[in-house]
């Protein structure tokens, strides 16, 4: 007897495009059955002049990449793997703020799918103590200006808890596992809409316009955290994010402003 079919979580590229047109979104969508990494595709397209809000979405990634050189588990039929070209008018020094803005967009999209979440600085999305989504931003810049940022988003949508590899089972979750009925078309449409809205707010007022919302969603605020950046490790209580997008860490010897790093929350 053959095994019962595994149910998949739908992605309908035409329906997604139709919904985005109905919202007057600028997004365009390229859908692929599989690709090494949607970020790589988007970067190649950006280098060839593709326009802002060009999205590349794949059913499956063969070499999905995470932050800090990690792998992003990317099986077919379950989750959203999506990368978008954005072209903010900023200097390279401000690029990290766009990674924080992208986190807010993902958090809003998750909320539109009915699930409460928090942002683990800089841009992981967590729900009930487990990671639900991650973002990998890659920058193409001239010395004085950003040419493009690839915002690569992985959202666990339909994965059942038992489908995660054993080493991720205690630390990863999905929209379905949290109780959402949203399929990948819903999630992608919400994400593309939210990213355009957040970037319009950023263009109008810089990161300061997003800071309060980011701080309200910040998982680390008030927590004892250890932060590794480069060769350095600092620990202290997280005070929040400042108007420039730096994490403020009260070490007991003063407040450090940190632009990027890997964080562990201490008990
Ligand atoms: C992280 O939390 O480490 C970031 C994960 C980012 C994964 C997404 S999936 C779509 C895009 N393509 C990739 O290869 N990575 C990003």
PDB file of C-alpha atoms and ligand atoms in Angstrom:
ATOM      1  CA  UNK A   1       0.000   0.000   0.000  1.00  0.00           C
ATOM      2  CA  UNK A   2       1.363   3.453  -0.863  1.00  0.00           C
ATOM      3  CA  UNK A   3       1.893   6.059   1.855  1.00  0.00           C
ATOM      4  CA  UNK A   4      -0.890   8.654   2.252  1.00  0.00           C
ATOM      5  CA  UNK A   5      -0.189  11.870   0.325  1.00  0.00           C
ATOM      6  CA  UNK A   6       1.474  14.611   2.357  1.00  0.00           C
ATOM      7  CA  UNK A   7      -0.749  17.679   2.404  1.00  0.00           C
ATOM      8  CA  UNK A   8       0.967  20.779   1.089  1.00  0.00           C
ATOM      9  CA  UNK A   9       0.381  24.413   1.884  1.00  0.00           C
ATOM     10  CA  UNK A  10      -0.804  26.138  -1.298  1.00  0.00           C
ATOM     11  CA  UNK A  11       0.976  28.876  -3.171  1.00  0.00           C
ATOM     12  CA  UNK A  12      -0.971  30.349  -6.082  1.00  0.00           C
ATOM     13  CA  UNK A  13       1.278  32.848  -7.865  1.00  0.00           C
ATOM     14  CA  UNK A  14      -1.548  34.175 -10.083  1.00  0.00           C
ATOM     15  CA  UNK A  15      -3.849  34.743  -7.103  1.00  0.00           C
ATOM     16  CA  UNK A  16      -1.031  36.503  -5.231  1.00  0.00           C
ATOM     17  CA  UNK A  17      -0.370  38.777  -8.224  1.00  0.00           C
ATOM     18  CA  UNK A  18      -4.088  39.535  -8.607  1.00  0.00           C
ATOM     19  CA  UNK A  19      -4.430  40.422  -4.922  1.00  0.00           C
ATOM     20  CA  UNK A  20      -1.388  42.701  -5.056  1.00  0.00           C
ATOM     21  CA  UNK A  21      -2.736  44.480  -8.177  1.00  0.00           C
ATOM     22  CA  UNK A  22      -6.063  44.994  -6.374  1.00  0.00           C
ATOM     23  CA  UNK A  23      -4.152  46.726  -3.557  1.00  0.00           C
ATOM     24  CA  UNK A  24      -2.191  48.888  -6.037  1.00  0.00           C
ATOM     25  CA  UNK A  25       1.021  47.366  -4.732  1.00  0.00           C
ATOM     26  CA  UNK A  26       4.221  47.860  -6.740  1.00  0.00           C
ATOM     27  CA  UNK A  27       5.321  44.259  -6.178  1.00  0.00           C
ATOM     28  CA  UNK A  28       6.042  41.936  -9.104  1.00  0.00           C
ATOM     29  CA  UNK A  29       6.438  38.214  -8.556  1.00  0.00           C
ATOM     30  CA  UNK A  30       8.687  35.560 -10.076  1.00  0.00           C
ATOM     31  CA  UNK A  31       7.742  32.083  -8.810  1.00  0.00           C
ATOM     32  CA  UNK A  32      10.105  29.114  -9.116  1.00  0.00           C
ATOM     33  CA  UNK A  33       9.651  25.432  -8.339  1.00  0.00           C
ATOM     34  CA  UNK A  34      13.178  25.334  -6.955  1.00  0.00           C
ATOM     35  CA  UNK A  35      16.350  27.389  -6.829  1.00  0.00           C
ATOM     36  CA  UNK A  36      19.551  27.344  -4.769  1.00  0.00           C
ATOM     37  CA  UNK A  37      18.570  30.539  -2.923  1.00  0.00           C
ATOM     38  CA  UNK A  38      16.014  33.242  -3.747  1.00  0.00           C
ATOM     39  CA  UNK A  39      18.483  35.795  -2.330  1.00  0.00           C
ATOM     40  CA  UNK A  40      21.065  34.823  -4.962  1.00  0.00           C
ATOM     41  CA  UNK A  41      18.460  35.159  -7.727  1.00  0.00           C
ATOM     42  CA  UNK A  42      17.290  38.520  -6.447  1.00  0.00           C
ATOM     43  CA  UNK A  43      20.861  39.834  -6.179  1.00  0.00           C
ATOM     44  CA  UNK A  44      21.588  38.797  -9.786  1.00  0.00           C
ATOM     45  CA  UNK A  45      18.382  40.523 -10.894  1.00  0.00           C
ATOM     46  CA  UNK A  46      19.285  43.667  -8.915  1.00  0.00           C
ATOM     47  CA  UNK A  47      22.720  43.739 -10.566  1.00  0.00           C
ATOM     48  CA  UNK A  48      20.940  43.540 -13.931  1.00  0.00           C
ATOM     49  CA  UNK A  49      18.790  46.564 -13.059  1.00  0.00           C
ATOM     50  CA  UNK A  50      15.531  44.919 -11.883  1.00  0.00           C
ATOM     51  CA  UNK A  51      13.144  47.356 -10.299  1.00  0.00           C
ATOM     52  CA  UNK A  52      12.334  47.878  -6.654  1.00  0.00           C
ATOM     53  CA  UNK A  53       9.824  45.431  -5.142  1.00  0.00           C
ATOM     54  CA  UNK A  54      10.700  42.658  -7.594  1.00  0.00           C
ATOM     55  CA  UNK A  55      10.031  39.489  -5.573  1.00  0.00           C
ATOM     56  CA  UNK A  56      11.489  36.023  -6.134  1.00  0.00           C
ATOM     57  CA  UNK A  57       9.624  33.208  -4.386  1.00  0.00           C
ATOM     58  CA  UNK A  58      10.507  29.508  -4.520  1.00  0.00           C
ATOM     59  CA  UNK A  59       8.668  26.390  -3.487  1.00  0.00           C
ATOM     60  CA  UNK A  60      11.959  24.855  -2.396  1.00  0.00           C
ATOM     61  CA  UNK A  61      15.532  26.093  -1.901  1.00  0.00           C
ATOM     62  CA  UNK A  62      18.468  23.774  -2.499  1.00  0.00           C
ATOM     63  CA  UNK A  63      20.941  25.942  -0.585  1.00  0.00           C
ATOM     64  CA  UNK A  64      18.849  28.280   1.567  1.00  0.00           C
ATOM     65  CA  UNK A  65      21.069  30.627   3.542  1.00  0.00           C
ATOM     66  CA  UNK A  66      20.590  32.144   6.988  1.00  0.00           C
ATOM     67  CA  UNK A  67      22.412  34.857   8.902  1.00  0.00           C
ATOM     68  CA  UNK A  68      25.976  34.320  10.098  1.00  0.00           C
ATOM     69  CA  UNK A  69      26.673  31.639   7.473  1.00  0.00           C
ATOM     70  CA  UNK A  70      23.959  29.290   8.728  1.00  0.00           C
ATOM     71  CA  UNK A  71      21.772  27.043   6.562  1.00  0.00           C
ATOM     72  CA  UNK A  72      18.027  27.736   6.202  1.00  0.00           C
ATOM     73  CA  UNK A  73      16.060  24.493   6.035  1.00  0.00           C
ATOM     74  CA  UNK A  74      13.892  24.889   2.890  1.00  0.00           C
ATOM     75  CA  UNK A  75      11.737  21.849   2.028  1.00  0.00           C
ATOM     76  CA  UNK A  76       9.081  22.039  -0.722  1.00  0.00           C
ATOM     77  CA  UNK A  77       5.379  22.643  -0.208  1.00  0.00           C
ATOM     78  CA  UNK A  78       5.480  24.020   3.301  1.00  0.00           C
ATOM     79  CA  UNK A  79       7.041  27.392   3.920  1.00  0.00           C
ATOM     80  CA  UNK A  80       7.586  30.771   2.307  1.00  0.00           C
ATOM     81  CA  UNK A  81      11.029  31.510   0.848  1.00  0.00           C
ATOM     82  CA  UNK A  82      10.881  34.987  -0.634  1.00  0.00           C
ATOM     83  CA  UNK A  83      13.412  37.674  -1.554  1.00  0.00           C
ATOM     84  CA  UNK A  84      12.695  41.250  -2.547  1.00  0.00           C
ATOM     85  CA  UNK A  85      14.826  43.959  -4.141  1.00  0.00           C
ATOM     86  CA  UNK A  86      14.560  47.261  -2.300  1.00  0.00           C
ATOM     87  CA  UNK A  87      16.372  50.424  -3.316  1.00  0.00           C
ATOM     88  CA  UNK A  88      16.277  52.843  -0.352  1.00  0.00           C
ATOM     89  CA  UNK A  89      17.972  56.225  -0.831  1.00  0.00           C
ATOM     90  CA  UNK A  90      20.451  55.819   2.009  1.00  0.00           C
ATOM     91  CA  UNK A  91      24.197  55.679   2.614  1.00  0.00           C
ATOM     92  CA  UNK A  92      25.743  52.257   3.355  1.00  0.00           C
ATOM     93  CA  UNK A  93      26.041  53.192   7.061  1.00  0.00           C
ATOM     94  CA  UNK A  94      22.237  53.211   7.319  1.00  0.00           C
ATOM     95  CA  UNK A  95      21.732  49.783   5.713  1.00  0.00           C
ATOM     96  CA  UNK A  96      21.343  47.994   9.108  1.00  0.00           C
ATOM     97  CA  UNK A  97      18.231  50.102   9.755  1.00  0.00           C
ATOM     98  CA  UNK A  98      16.606  48.500   6.725  1.00  0.00           C
ATOM     99  CA  UNK A  99      17.094  45.068   8.303  1.00  0.00           C
ATOM    100  CA  UNK A 100      15.142  46.311  11.330  1.00  0.00           C
ATOM    101  CA  UNK A 101      12.444  47.815   9.089  1.00  0.00           C
ATOM    102  CA  UNK A 102      12.176  44.451   7.292  1.00  0.00           C
ATOM    103  CA  UNK A 103      11.637  42.738  10.652  1.00  0.00           C
ATOM    104  CA  UNK A 104       8.716  45.053  11.372  1.00  0.00           C
ATOM    105  CA  UNK A 105       7.221  44.226   7.960  1.00  0.00           C
ATOM    106  CA  UNK A 106       7.442  40.500   8.690  1.00  0.00           C
ATOM    107  CA  UNK A 107       5.976  40.995  12.142  1.00  0.00           C
ATOM    108  CA  UNK A 108       3.035  42.947  10.669  1.00  0.00           C
ATOM    109  CA  UNK A 109       2.516  40.217   8.028  1.00  0.00           C
ATOM    110  CA  UNK A 110       2.486  37.523  10.723  1.00  0.00           C
ATOM    111  CA  UNK A 111      -0.020  39.594  12.663  1.00  0.00           C
ATOM    112  CA  UNK A 112      -2.231  39.871   9.518  1.00  0.00           C
ATOM    113  CA  UNK A 113      -2.193  36.046   9.538  1.00  0.00           C
ATOM    114  CA  UNK A 114      -3.618  36.102  13.061  1.00  0.00           C
ATOM    115  CA  UNK A 115      -0.481  35.276  15.053  1.00  0.00           C
ATOM    116  CA  UNK A 116       1.139  37.437  17.733  1.00  0.00           C
ATOM    117  CA  UNK A 117       4.928  37.592  17.521  1.00  0.00           C
ATOM    118  CA  UNK A 118       7.929  39.480  18.768  1.00  0.00           C
ATOM    119  CA  UNK A 119      11.186  40.555  17.141  1.00  0.00           C
ATOM    120  CA  UNK A 120      14.409  39.120  18.504  1.00  0.00           C
ATOM    121  CA  UNK A 121      16.915  41.811  17.562  1.00  0.00           C
ATOM    122  CA  UNK A 122      17.981  42.368  14.930  1.00  0.00           C
ATOM    123  CA  UNK A 123      15.407  40.573  12.797  1.00  0.00           C
ATOM    124  CA  UNK A 124      14.281  37.138  13.946  1.00  0.00           C
ATOM    125  CA  UNK A 125      10.544  36.695  14.458  1.00  0.00           C
ATOM    126  CA  UNK A 126       9.526  34.599  17.446  1.00  0.00           C
ATOM    127  CA  UNK A 127       6.218  33.332  18.741  1.00  0.00           C
ATOM    128  CA  UNK A 128       5.722  31.660  22.112  1.00  0.00           C
ATOM    129  CA  UNK A 129       9.438  31.167  22.696  1.00  0.00           C
ATOM    130  CA  UNK A 130      10.224  29.666  19.276  1.00  0.00           C
ATOM    131  CA  UNK A 131      11.537  31.061  15.999  1.00  0.00           C
ATOM    132  CA  UNK A 132       8.861  31.521  13.346  1.00  0.00           C
ATOM    133  CA  UNK A 133      10.712  33.488  10.672  1.00  0.00           C
ATOM    134  CA  UNK A 134      14.142  34.809   9.767  1.00  0.00           C
ATOM    135  CA  UNK A 135      15.469  37.531   7.502  1.00  0.00           C
ATOM    136  CA  UNK A 136      18.733  37.712   5.581  1.00  0.00           C
ATOM    137  CA  UNK A 137      19.517  41.154   4.158  1.00  0.00           C
ATOM    138  CA  UNK A 138      22.323  41.439   1.621  1.00  0.00           C
ATOM    139  CA  UNK A 139      23.566  44.809   0.418  1.00  0.00           C
ATOM    140  CA  UNK A 140      24.893  46.010  -2.936  1.00  0.00           C
ATOM    141  CA  UNK A 141      26.433  49.422  -2.405  1.00  0.00           C
ATOM    142  CA  UNK A 142      28.705  52.092  -3.866  1.00  0.00           C
ATOM    143  CA  UNK A 143      30.978  53.882  -1.355  1.00  0.00           C
ATOM    144  CA  UNK A 144      28.456  56.706  -0.947  1.00  0.00           C
ATOM    145  CA  UNK A 145      25.069  55.066  -1.554  1.00  0.00           C
ATOM    146  CA  UNK A 146      23.154  51.827  -1.351  1.00  0.00           C
ATOM    147  CA  UNK A 147      22.262  50.535  -4.787  1.00  0.00           C
ATOM    148  CA  UNK A 148      20.028  47.671  -3.598  1.00  0.00           C
ATOM    149  CA  UNK A 149      19.256  45.613  -0.544  1.00  0.00           C
ATOM    150  CA  UNK A 150      17.990  42.084  -0.966  1.00  0.00           C
ATOM    151  CA  UNK A 151      15.486  41.362   1.807  1.00  0.00           C
ATOM    152  CA  UNK A 152      15.305  37.571   2.039  1.00  0.00           C
ATOM    153  CA  UNK A 153      12.499  36.242   4.218  1.00  0.00           C
ATOM    154  CA  UNK A 154      11.878  32.708   5.372  1.00  0.00           C
ATOM    155  CA  UNK A 155       8.563  32.195   7.178  1.00  0.00           C
ATOM    156  CA  UNK A 156       7.621  28.764   8.473  1.00  0.00           C
ATOM    157  CA  UNK A 157       4.027  28.482   7.284  1.00  0.00           C
ATOM    158  CA  UNK A 158       2.708  24.926   7.121  1.00  0.00           C
ATOM    159  CA  UNK A 159       5.411  22.851   8.848  1.00  0.00           C
ATOM    160  CA  UNK A 160       4.000  20.552  11.491  1.00  0.00           C
ATOM    161  CA  UNK A 161       6.111  20.404  14.656  1.00  0.00           C
ATOM    162  CA  UNK A 162       7.205  16.841  13.856  1.00  0.00           C
ATOM    163  CA  UNK A 163       8.464  17.862  10.402  1.00  0.00           C
ATOM    164  CA  UNK A 164      11.254  20.068  11.725  1.00  0.00           C
ATOM    165  CA  UNK A 165      14.657  18.362  11.910  1.00  0.00           C
ATOM    166  CA  UNK A 166      15.175  17.008  15.462  1.00  0.00           C
ATOM    167  CA  UNK A 167      17.708  19.719  16.343  1.00  0.00           C
ATOM    168  CA  UNK A 168      15.140  22.454  15.502  1.00  0.00           C
ATOM    169  CA  UNK A 169      12.036  20.905  17.075  1.00  0.00           C
ATOM    170  CA  UNK A 170      12.414  22.683  20.416  1.00  0.00           C
ATOM    171  CA  UNK A 171      13.367  26.036  18.949  1.00  0.00           C
ATOM    172  CA  UNK A 172      11.320  26.462  15.734  1.00  0.00           C
ATOM    173  CA  UNK A 173       7.613  26.914  15.108  1.00  0.00           C
ATOM    174  CA  UNK A 174       5.306  27.688  12.166  1.00  0.00           C
ATOM    175  CA  UNK A 175       2.151  29.711  11.556  1.00  0.00           C
ATOM    176  CA  UNK A 176       0.168  26.462  11.355  1.00  0.00           C
ATOM    177  CA  UNK A 177       1.663  25.169  14.613  1.00  0.00           C
ATOM    178  CA  UNK A 178       0.663  28.488  16.249  1.00  0.00           C
ATOM    179  CA  UNK A 179      -2.923  28.072  15.015  1.00  0.00           C
ATOM    180  CA  UNK A 180      -3.032  30.139  11.800  1.00  0.00           C
ATOM    181  CA  UNK A 181      -5.057  28.922   8.810  1.00  0.00           C
ATOM    182  CA  UNK A 182      -3.108  31.142   6.398  1.00  0.00           C
ATOM    183  CA  UNK A 183      -1.616  29.484   3.331  1.00  0.00           C
ATOM    184  CA  UNK A 184       1.500  30.670   1.521  1.00  0.00           C
ATOM    185  CA  UNK A 185      -0.481  32.895  -0.863  1.00  0.00           C
ATOM    186  CA  UNK A 186      -2.003  34.728   2.119  1.00  0.00           C
ATOM    187  CA  UNK A 187       1.353  35.049   3.861  1.00  0.00           C
ATOM    188  CA  UNK A 188       3.189  36.299   0.774  1.00  0.00           C
ATOM    189  CA  UNK A 189       0.485  38.856  -0.034  1.00  0.00           C
ATOM    190  CA  UNK A 190       0.564  40.139   3.548  1.00  0.00           C
ATOM    191  CA  UNK A 191       4.374  40.308   3.489  1.00  0.00           C
ATOM    192  CA  UNK A 192       4.652  42.164   0.175  1.00  0.00           C
ATOM    193  CA  UNK A 193       2.001  44.667   1.292  1.00  0.00           C
ATOM    194  CA  UNK A 194       3.601  45.188   4.700  1.00  0.00           C
ATOM    195  CA  UNK A 195       7.100  45.702   3.285  1.00  0.00           C
ATOM    196  CA  UNK A 196       5.908  48.458   0.949  1.00  0.00           C
ATOM    197  CA  UNK A 197       4.039  50.172   3.804  1.00  0.00           C
ATOM    198  CA  UNK A 198       6.974  49.997   6.229  1.00  0.00           C
ATOM    199  CA  UNK A 199       9.448  51.295   3.635  1.00  0.00           C
ATOM    200  CA  UNK A 200       7.127  54.193   2.781  1.00  0.00           C
ATOM    201  CA  UNK A 201       7.114  55.111   6.487  1.00  0.00           C
ATOM    202  CA  UNK A 202      10.915  54.789   6.582  1.00  0.00           C
ATOM    203  CA  UNK A 203      11.279  57.009   3.492  1.00  0.00           C
ATOM    204  CA  UNK A 204       9.108  59.644   5.180  1.00  0.00           C
ATOM    205  CA  UNK A 205      10.679  59.705   8.642  1.00  0.00           C
ATOM    206  CA  UNK A 206      13.721  57.440   8.774  1.00  0.00           C
ATOM    207  CA  UNK A 207      14.084  54.754  11.440  1.00  0.00           C
ATOM    208  CA  UNK A 208      12.813  57.217  14.060  1.00  0.00           C
ATOM    209  CA  UNK A 209       9.336  56.798  12.495  1.00  0.00           C
ATOM    210  CA  UNK A 210       9.455  53.046  13.192  1.00  0.00           C
ATOM    211  CA  UNK A 211      11.321  53.001  16.489  1.00  0.00           C
ATOM    212  CA  UNK A 212       8.357  52.952  18.892  1.00  0.00           C
ATOM    213  CA  UNK A 213       6.701  50.074  17.037  1.00  0.00           C
ATOM    214  CA  UNK A 214      10.011  48.187  16.963  1.00  0.00           C
ATOM    215  CA  UNK A 215      10.568  48.716  20.697  1.00  0.00           C
ATOM    216  CA  UNK A 216       7.017  47.572  21.481  1.00  0.00           C
ATOM    217  CA  UNK A 217       7.731  44.342  19.568  1.00  0.00           C
ATOM    218  CA  UNK A 218      11.279  43.889  20.908  1.00  0.00           C
ATOM    219  CA  UNK A 219      11.635  40.494  22.626  1.00  0.00           C
ATOM    220  CA  UNK A 220      14.914  41.461  24.295  1.00  0.00           C
ATOM    221  CA  UNK A 221      13.763  44.653  25.983  1.00  0.00           C
ATOM    222  CA  UNK A 222      14.419  44.439  29.731  1.00  0.00           C
ATOM    223  CA  UNK A 223      16.050  41.014  29.337  1.00  0.00           C
ATOM    224  CA  UNK A 224      19.535  39.941  30.363  1.00  0.00           C
ATOM    225  CA  UNK A 225      21.334  39.153  27.119  1.00  0.00           C
ATOM    226  CA  UNK A 226      24.767  38.155  25.885  1.00  0.00           C
ATOM    227  CA  UNK A 227      25.752  39.649  22.543  1.00  0.00           C
ATOM    228  CA  UNK A 228      28.604  38.447  20.355  1.00  0.00           C
ATOM    229  CA  UNK A 229      29.817  40.863  17.698  1.00  0.00           C
ATOM    230  CA  UNK A 230      33.108  40.254  15.933  1.00  0.00           C
ATOM    231  CA  UNK A 231      35.657  39.189  18.564  1.00  0.00           C
ATOM    232  CA  UNK A 232      33.749  40.823  21.405  1.00  0.00           C
ATOM    233  CA  UNK A 233      31.139  39.452  23.821  1.00  0.00           C
ATOM    234  CA  UNK A 234      29.122  41.807  25.996  1.00  0.00           C
ATOM    235  CA  UNK A 235      26.415  41.039  28.508  1.00  0.00           C
ATOM    236  CA  UNK A 236      23.886  43.252  30.190  1.00  0.00           C
ATOM    237  CA  UNK A 237      20.265  44.340  30.267  1.00  0.00           C
ATOM    238  CA  UNK A 238      18.748  45.422  26.953  1.00  0.00           C
ATOM    239  CA  UNK A 239      17.259  48.913  27.244  1.00  0.00           C
ATOM    240  CA  UNK A 240      15.752  48.914  23.732  1.00  0.00           C
ATOM    241  CA  UNK A 241      16.618  50.338  20.328  1.00  0.00           C
ATOM    242  CA  UNK A 242      17.587  53.980  19.819  1.00  0.00           C
ATOM    243  CA  UNK A 243      16.344  56.315  17.070  1.00  0.00           C
ATOM    244  CA  UNK A 244      19.292  55.296  14.854  1.00  0.00           C
ATOM    245  CA  UNK A 245      18.499  51.573  15.196  1.00  0.00           C
ATOM    246  CA  UNK A 246      21.329  50.658  17.597  1.00  0.00           C
ATOM    247  CA  UNK A 247      20.648  48.171  20.392  1.00  0.00           C
ATOM    248  CA  UNK A 248      21.225  49.769  23.789  1.00  0.00           C
ATOM    249  CA  UNK A 249      22.855  47.386  26.249  1.00  0.00           C
ATOM    250  CA  UNK A 250      23.286  48.435  29.855  1.00  0.00           C
ATOM    251  CA  UNK A 251      26.404  46.518  30.930  1.00  0.00           C
ATOM    252  CA  UNK A 252      26.542  47.931  34.446  1.00  0.00           C
ATOM    253  CA  UNK A 253      29.562  50.032  33.381  1.00  0.00           C
ATOM    254  CA  UNK A 254      27.617  52.179  30.949  1.00  0.00           C
ATOM    255  CA  UNK A 255      25.351  51.851  27.936  1.00  0.00           C
ATOM    256  CA  UNK A 256      26.856  50.283  24.793  1.00  0.00           C
ATOM    257  CA  UNK A 257      25.332  51.013  21.358  1.00  0.00           C
ATOM    258  CA  UNK A 258      25.532  47.902  19.183  1.00  0.00           C
ATOM    259  CA  UNK A 259      24.796  47.859  15.460  1.00  0.00           C
ATOM    260  CA  UNK A 260      24.813  44.085  14.789  1.00  0.00           C
ATOM    261  CA  UNK A 261      25.498  40.812  16.563  1.00  0.00           C
ATOM    262  CA  UNK A 262      24.303  37.410  17.672  1.00  0.00           C
ATOM    263  CA  UNK A 263      22.216  37.423  20.845  1.00  0.00           C
ATOM    264  CA  UNK A 264      21.561  34.827  23.526  1.00  0.00           C
ATOM    265  CA  UNK A 265      18.971  35.577  26.187  1.00  0.00           C
ATOM    266  CA  UNK A 266      20.216  34.643  29.661  1.00  0.00           C
ATOM    267  CA  UNK A 267      17.865  33.115  32.210  1.00  0.00           C
TER     268      UNK A 267
HETATM  269  C1  LIG B   1      18.090  33.675   9.506  1.00  0.00           C
HETATM  270  O1  LIG B   1      17.258  33.718  10.414  1.00  0.00           O
HETATM  271  O2  LIG B   1      19.210  33.189   9.695  1.00  0.00           O
HETATM  272  C2  LIG B   1      17.728  34.239   8.163  1.00  0.00           C
HETATM  273  C3  LIG B   1      17.015  33.250   7.304  1.00  0.00           C
HETATM  274  C4  LIG B   1      16.639  33.793   5.945  1.00  0.00           C
HETATM  275  C5  LIG B   1      16.067  32.735   5.047  1.00  0.00           C
HETATM  276  C6  LIG B   1      15.515  33.299   3.768  1.00  0.00           C
HETATM  277  S1  LIG B   1      14.559  32.115   2.859  1.00  0.00           S
HETATM  278  C7  LIG B   1      14.515  33.201   1.502  1.00  0.00           C
HETATM  279  C8  LIG B   1      15.893  33.820   1.388  1.00  0.00           C
HETATM  280  N1  LIG B   1      16.779  32.964   0.644  1.00  0.00           N
HETATM  281  C9  LIG B   1      17.782  32.507   1.397  1.00  0.00           C
HETATM  282  O3  LIG B   1      18.683  31.739   0.985  1.00  0.00           O
HETATM  283  N2  LIG B   1      17.673  32.972   2.631  1.00  0.00           N
HETATM  284  C10 LIG B   1      16.528  33.839   2.781  1.00  0.00           C
END
